[in-house]
PDB file of C-alpha atoms and ligand atoms in Angstrom:
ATOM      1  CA  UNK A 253       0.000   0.000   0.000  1.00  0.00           C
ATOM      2  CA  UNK A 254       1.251   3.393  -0.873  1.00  0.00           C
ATOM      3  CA  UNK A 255       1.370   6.169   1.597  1.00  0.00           C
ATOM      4  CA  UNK A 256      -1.374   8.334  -0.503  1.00  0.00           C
ATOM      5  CA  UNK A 257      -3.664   5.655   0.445  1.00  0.00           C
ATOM      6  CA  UNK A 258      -5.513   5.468   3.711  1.00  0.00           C
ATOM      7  CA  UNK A 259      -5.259   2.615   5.888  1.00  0.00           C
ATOM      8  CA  UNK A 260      -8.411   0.971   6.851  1.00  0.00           C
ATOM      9  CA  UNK A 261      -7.459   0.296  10.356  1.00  0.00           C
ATOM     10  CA  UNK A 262      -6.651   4.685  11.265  1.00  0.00           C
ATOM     11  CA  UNK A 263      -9.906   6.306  12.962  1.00  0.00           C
ATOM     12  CA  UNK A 264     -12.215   8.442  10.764  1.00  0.00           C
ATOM     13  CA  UNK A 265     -10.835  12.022  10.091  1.00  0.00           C
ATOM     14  CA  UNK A 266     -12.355  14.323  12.220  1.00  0.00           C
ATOM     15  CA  UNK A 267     -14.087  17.224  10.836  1.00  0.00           C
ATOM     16  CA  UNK A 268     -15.777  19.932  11.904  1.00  0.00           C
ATOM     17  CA  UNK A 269     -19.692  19.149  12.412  1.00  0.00           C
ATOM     18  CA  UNK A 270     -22.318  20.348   9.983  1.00  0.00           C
ATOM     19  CA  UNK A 271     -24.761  23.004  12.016  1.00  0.00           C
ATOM     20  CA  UNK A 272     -27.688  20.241  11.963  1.00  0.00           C
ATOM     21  CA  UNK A 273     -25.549  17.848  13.557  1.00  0.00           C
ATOM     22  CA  UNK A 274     -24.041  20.359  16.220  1.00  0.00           C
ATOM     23  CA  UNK A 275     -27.483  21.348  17.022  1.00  0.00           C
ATOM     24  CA  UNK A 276     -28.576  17.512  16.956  1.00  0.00           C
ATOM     25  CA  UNK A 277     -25.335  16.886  19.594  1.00  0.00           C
ATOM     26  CA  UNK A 278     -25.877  20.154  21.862  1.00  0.00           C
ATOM     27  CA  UNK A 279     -29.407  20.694  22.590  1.00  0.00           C
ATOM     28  CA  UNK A 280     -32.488  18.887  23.565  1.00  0.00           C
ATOM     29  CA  UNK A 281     -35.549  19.797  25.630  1.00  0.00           C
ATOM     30  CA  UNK A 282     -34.257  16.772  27.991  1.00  0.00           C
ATOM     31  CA  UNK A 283     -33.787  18.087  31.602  1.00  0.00           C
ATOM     32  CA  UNK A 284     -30.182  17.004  32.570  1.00  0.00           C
ATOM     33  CA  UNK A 285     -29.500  16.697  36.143  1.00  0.00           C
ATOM     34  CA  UNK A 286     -25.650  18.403  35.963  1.00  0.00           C
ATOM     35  CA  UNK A 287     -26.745  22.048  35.306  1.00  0.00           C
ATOM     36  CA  UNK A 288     -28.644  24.757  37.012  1.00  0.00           C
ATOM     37  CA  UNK A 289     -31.962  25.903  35.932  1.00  0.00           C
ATOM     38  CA  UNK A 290     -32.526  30.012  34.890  1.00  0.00           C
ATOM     39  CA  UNK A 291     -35.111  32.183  35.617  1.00  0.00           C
ATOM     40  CA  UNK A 292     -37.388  33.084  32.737  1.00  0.00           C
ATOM     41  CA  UNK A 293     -39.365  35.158  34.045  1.00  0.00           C
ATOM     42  CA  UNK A 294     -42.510  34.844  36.378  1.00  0.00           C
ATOM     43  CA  UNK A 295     -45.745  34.232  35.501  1.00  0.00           C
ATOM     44  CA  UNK A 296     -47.230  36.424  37.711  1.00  0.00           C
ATOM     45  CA  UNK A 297     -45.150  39.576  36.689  1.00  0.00           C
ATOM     46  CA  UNK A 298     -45.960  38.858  33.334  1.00  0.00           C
ATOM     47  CA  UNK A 299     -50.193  38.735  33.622  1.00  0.00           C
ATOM     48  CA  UNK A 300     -51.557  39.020  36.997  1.00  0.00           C
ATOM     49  CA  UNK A 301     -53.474  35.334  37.063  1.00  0.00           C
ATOM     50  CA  UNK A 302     -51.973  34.005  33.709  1.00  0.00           C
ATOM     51  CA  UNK A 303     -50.736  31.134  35.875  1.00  0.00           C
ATOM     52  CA  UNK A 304     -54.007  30.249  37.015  1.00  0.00           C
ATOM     53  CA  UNK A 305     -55.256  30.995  33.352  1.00  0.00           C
ATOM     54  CA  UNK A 306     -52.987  28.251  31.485  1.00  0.00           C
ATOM     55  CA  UNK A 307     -53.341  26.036  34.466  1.00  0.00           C
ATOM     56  CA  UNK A 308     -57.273  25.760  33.857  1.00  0.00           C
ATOM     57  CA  UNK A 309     -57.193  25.456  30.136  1.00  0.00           C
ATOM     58  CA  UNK A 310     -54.133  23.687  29.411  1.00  0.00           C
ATOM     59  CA  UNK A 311     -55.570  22.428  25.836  1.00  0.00           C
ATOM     60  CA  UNK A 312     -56.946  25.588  24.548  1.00  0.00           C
ATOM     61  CA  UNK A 313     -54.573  28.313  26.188  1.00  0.00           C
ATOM     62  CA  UNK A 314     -51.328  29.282  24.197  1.00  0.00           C
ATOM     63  CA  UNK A 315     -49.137  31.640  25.041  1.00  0.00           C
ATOM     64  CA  UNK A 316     -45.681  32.750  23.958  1.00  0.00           C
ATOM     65  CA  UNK A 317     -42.638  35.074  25.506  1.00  0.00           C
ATOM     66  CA  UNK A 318     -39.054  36.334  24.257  1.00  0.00           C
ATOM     67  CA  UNK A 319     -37.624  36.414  27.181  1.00  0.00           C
ATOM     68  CA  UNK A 320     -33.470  37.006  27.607  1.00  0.00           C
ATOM     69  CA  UNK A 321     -31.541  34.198  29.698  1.00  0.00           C
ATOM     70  CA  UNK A 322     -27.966  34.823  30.065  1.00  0.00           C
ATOM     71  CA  UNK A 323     -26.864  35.600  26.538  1.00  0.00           C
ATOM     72  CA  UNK A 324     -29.845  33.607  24.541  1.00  0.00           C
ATOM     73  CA  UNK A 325     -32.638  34.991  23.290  1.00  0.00           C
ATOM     74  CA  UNK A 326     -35.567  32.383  24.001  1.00  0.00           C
ATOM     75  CA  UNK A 327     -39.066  32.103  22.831  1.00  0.00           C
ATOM     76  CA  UNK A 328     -40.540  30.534  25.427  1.00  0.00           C
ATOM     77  CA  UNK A 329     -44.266  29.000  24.880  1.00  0.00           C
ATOM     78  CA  UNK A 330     -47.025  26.996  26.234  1.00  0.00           C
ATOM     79  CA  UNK A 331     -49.175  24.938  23.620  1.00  0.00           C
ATOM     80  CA  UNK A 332     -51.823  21.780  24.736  1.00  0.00           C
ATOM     81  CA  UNK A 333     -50.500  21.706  28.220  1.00  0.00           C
ATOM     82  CA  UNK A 334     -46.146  22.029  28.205  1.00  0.00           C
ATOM     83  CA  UNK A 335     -44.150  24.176  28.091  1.00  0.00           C
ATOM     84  CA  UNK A 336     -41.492  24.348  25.687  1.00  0.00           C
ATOM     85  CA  UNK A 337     -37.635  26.693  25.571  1.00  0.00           C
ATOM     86  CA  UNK A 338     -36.320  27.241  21.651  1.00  0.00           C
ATOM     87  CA  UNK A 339     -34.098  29.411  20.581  1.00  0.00           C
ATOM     88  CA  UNK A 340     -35.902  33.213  19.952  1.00  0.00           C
ATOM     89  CA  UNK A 341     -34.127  34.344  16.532  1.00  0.00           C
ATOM     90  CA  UNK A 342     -35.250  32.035  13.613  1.00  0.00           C
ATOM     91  CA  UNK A 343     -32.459  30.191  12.029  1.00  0.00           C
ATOM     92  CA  UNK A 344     -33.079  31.471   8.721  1.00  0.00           C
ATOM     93  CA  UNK A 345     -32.758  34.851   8.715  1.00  0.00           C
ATOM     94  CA  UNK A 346     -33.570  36.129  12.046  1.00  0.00           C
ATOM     95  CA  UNK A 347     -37.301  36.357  12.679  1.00  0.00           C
ATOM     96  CA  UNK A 348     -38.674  36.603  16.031  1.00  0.00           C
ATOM     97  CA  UNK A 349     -40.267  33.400  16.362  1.00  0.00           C
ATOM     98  CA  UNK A 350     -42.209  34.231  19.721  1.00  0.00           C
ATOM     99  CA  UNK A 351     -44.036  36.401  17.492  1.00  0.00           C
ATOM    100  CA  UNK A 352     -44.989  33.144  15.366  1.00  0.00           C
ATOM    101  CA  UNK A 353     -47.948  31.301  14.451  1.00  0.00           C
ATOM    102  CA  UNK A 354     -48.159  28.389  17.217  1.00  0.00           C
ATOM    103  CA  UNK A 355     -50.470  25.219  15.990  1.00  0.00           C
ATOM    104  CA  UNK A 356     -49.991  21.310  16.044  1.00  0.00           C
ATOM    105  CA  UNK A 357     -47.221  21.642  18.026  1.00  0.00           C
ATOM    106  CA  UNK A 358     -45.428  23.669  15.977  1.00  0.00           C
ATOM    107  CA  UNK A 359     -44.457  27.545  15.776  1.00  0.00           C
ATOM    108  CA  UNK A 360     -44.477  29.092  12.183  1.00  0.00           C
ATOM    109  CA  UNK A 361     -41.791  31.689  11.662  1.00  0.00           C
ATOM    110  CA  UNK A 362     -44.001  35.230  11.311  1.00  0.00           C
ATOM    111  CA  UNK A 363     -41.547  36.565   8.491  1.00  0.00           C
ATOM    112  CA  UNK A 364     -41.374  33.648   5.813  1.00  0.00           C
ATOM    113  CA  UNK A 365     -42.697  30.785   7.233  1.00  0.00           C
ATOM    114  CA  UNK A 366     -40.336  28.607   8.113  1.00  0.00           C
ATOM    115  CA  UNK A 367     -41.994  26.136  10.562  1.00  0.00           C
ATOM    116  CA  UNK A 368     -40.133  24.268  13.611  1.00  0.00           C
ATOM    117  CA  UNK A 369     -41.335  21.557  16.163  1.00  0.00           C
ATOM    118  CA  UNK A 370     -41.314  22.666  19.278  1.00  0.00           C
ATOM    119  CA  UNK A 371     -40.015  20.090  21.388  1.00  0.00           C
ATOM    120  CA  UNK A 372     -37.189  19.046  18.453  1.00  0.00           C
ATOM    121  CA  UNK A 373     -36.407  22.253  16.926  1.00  0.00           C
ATOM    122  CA  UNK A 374     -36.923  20.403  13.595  1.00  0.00           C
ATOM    123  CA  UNK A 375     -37.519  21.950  10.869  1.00  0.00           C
ATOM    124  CA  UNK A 376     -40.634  20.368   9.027  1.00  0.00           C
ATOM    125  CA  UNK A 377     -39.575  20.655   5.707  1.00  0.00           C
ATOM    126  CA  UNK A 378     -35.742  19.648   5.678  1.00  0.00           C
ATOM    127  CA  UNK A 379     -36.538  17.569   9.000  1.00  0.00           C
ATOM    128  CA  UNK A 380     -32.681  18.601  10.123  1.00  0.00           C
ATOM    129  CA  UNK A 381     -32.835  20.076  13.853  1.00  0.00           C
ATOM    130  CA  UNK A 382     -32.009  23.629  12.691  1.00  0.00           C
ATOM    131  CA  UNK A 383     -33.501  25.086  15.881  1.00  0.00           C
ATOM    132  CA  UNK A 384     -31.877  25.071  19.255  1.00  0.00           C
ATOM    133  CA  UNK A 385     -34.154  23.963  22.381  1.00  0.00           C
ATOM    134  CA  UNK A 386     -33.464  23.957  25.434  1.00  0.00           C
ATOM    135  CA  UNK A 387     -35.119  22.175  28.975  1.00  0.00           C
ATOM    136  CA  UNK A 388     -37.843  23.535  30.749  1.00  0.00           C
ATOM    137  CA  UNK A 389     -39.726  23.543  33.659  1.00  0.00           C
ATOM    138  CA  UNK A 390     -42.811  25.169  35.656  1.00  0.00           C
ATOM    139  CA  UNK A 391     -42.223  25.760  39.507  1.00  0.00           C
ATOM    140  CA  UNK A 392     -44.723  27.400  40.887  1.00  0.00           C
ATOM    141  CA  UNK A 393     -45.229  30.708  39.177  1.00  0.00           C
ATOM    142  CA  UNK A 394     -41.931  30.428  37.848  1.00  0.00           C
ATOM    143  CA  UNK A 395     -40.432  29.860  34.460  1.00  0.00           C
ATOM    144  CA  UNK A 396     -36.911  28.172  34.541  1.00  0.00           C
ATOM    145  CA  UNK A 397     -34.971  26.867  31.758  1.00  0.00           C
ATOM    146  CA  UNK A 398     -31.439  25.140  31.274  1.00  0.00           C
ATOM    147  CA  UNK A 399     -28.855  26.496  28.596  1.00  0.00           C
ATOM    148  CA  UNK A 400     -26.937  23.731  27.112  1.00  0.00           C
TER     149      UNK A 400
HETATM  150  S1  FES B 692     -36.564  34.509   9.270  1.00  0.00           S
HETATM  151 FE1  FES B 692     -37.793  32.882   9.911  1.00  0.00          FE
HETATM  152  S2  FES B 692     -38.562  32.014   8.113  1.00  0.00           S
HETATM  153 FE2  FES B 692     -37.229  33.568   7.444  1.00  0.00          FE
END
């Protein structure tokens, strides 16, 4: 065998990971026990009763927040019941995707569309995880999420 050729037996060559697959690796709505949970915000200072509000209608409320956590900007939203963390600026180009369209447990980018599962950050078209998420939890009134 030449030296130009590779040799079965050597590892793969690293490369650098494609964005889908470094989103993929890094985030998930998963709650992992190893890092601390951040404020949101609270309910409460957000909508005097909202708490109560989404608590009693889980299946028909929806409601949806940018809200700042250490350096991310979040869109934070409740659809049928959970609450779900993504990433607030739209991997496309930037659209503020609190401000979206939120149906089948989904949020449709307001400025062209683009549509992402919320729990997955999939995209629905490609189906590549172009959209961070992040874990999240309800305690009491409060809003808490982990950055990965
Ligand atoms: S910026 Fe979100 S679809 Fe274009």
């Amino acid at each position: 065998m030449s030296d130009s050729q590779p040799n079965p037996s050597d590892p793969k060559p690293k490369r650098d990971l494609y964005p889908n697959e470094l989103a993929e690796q890094n985030h998930s709505s998963q709650p992992r026990a190893d890092l601390p949970w951040h404020l949101a915000f609270d309910l409460e200072e957000v909508e005097t009763g909202l708490a109560e509000r989404l608590a009693a209608n889980p299946d028909t409320e929806s409601f949806a927040r940018e809200t700042l956590v250490g350096d991310r900007i979040l869109a934070v939203i409740f659809h049928a019941g959970r609450w779900y963390a993504m990433d607030g600026i739209c991997t496309h180009q930037g659209g503020p995707l609190a401000e979206g369209h939120i149906a089948d447990g989904c949020v449709t980018c307001p400025w062209h569309g683009w549509q992402y599962e919320l729990d997955t950050g999939t995209q629905t078209t490609s189906r590549q995880p172009l959209q961070a998420v992040f874990p999240i939890r309800q305690n009491g009134n409060l809003i808490e999420v982990q950055l990965l």
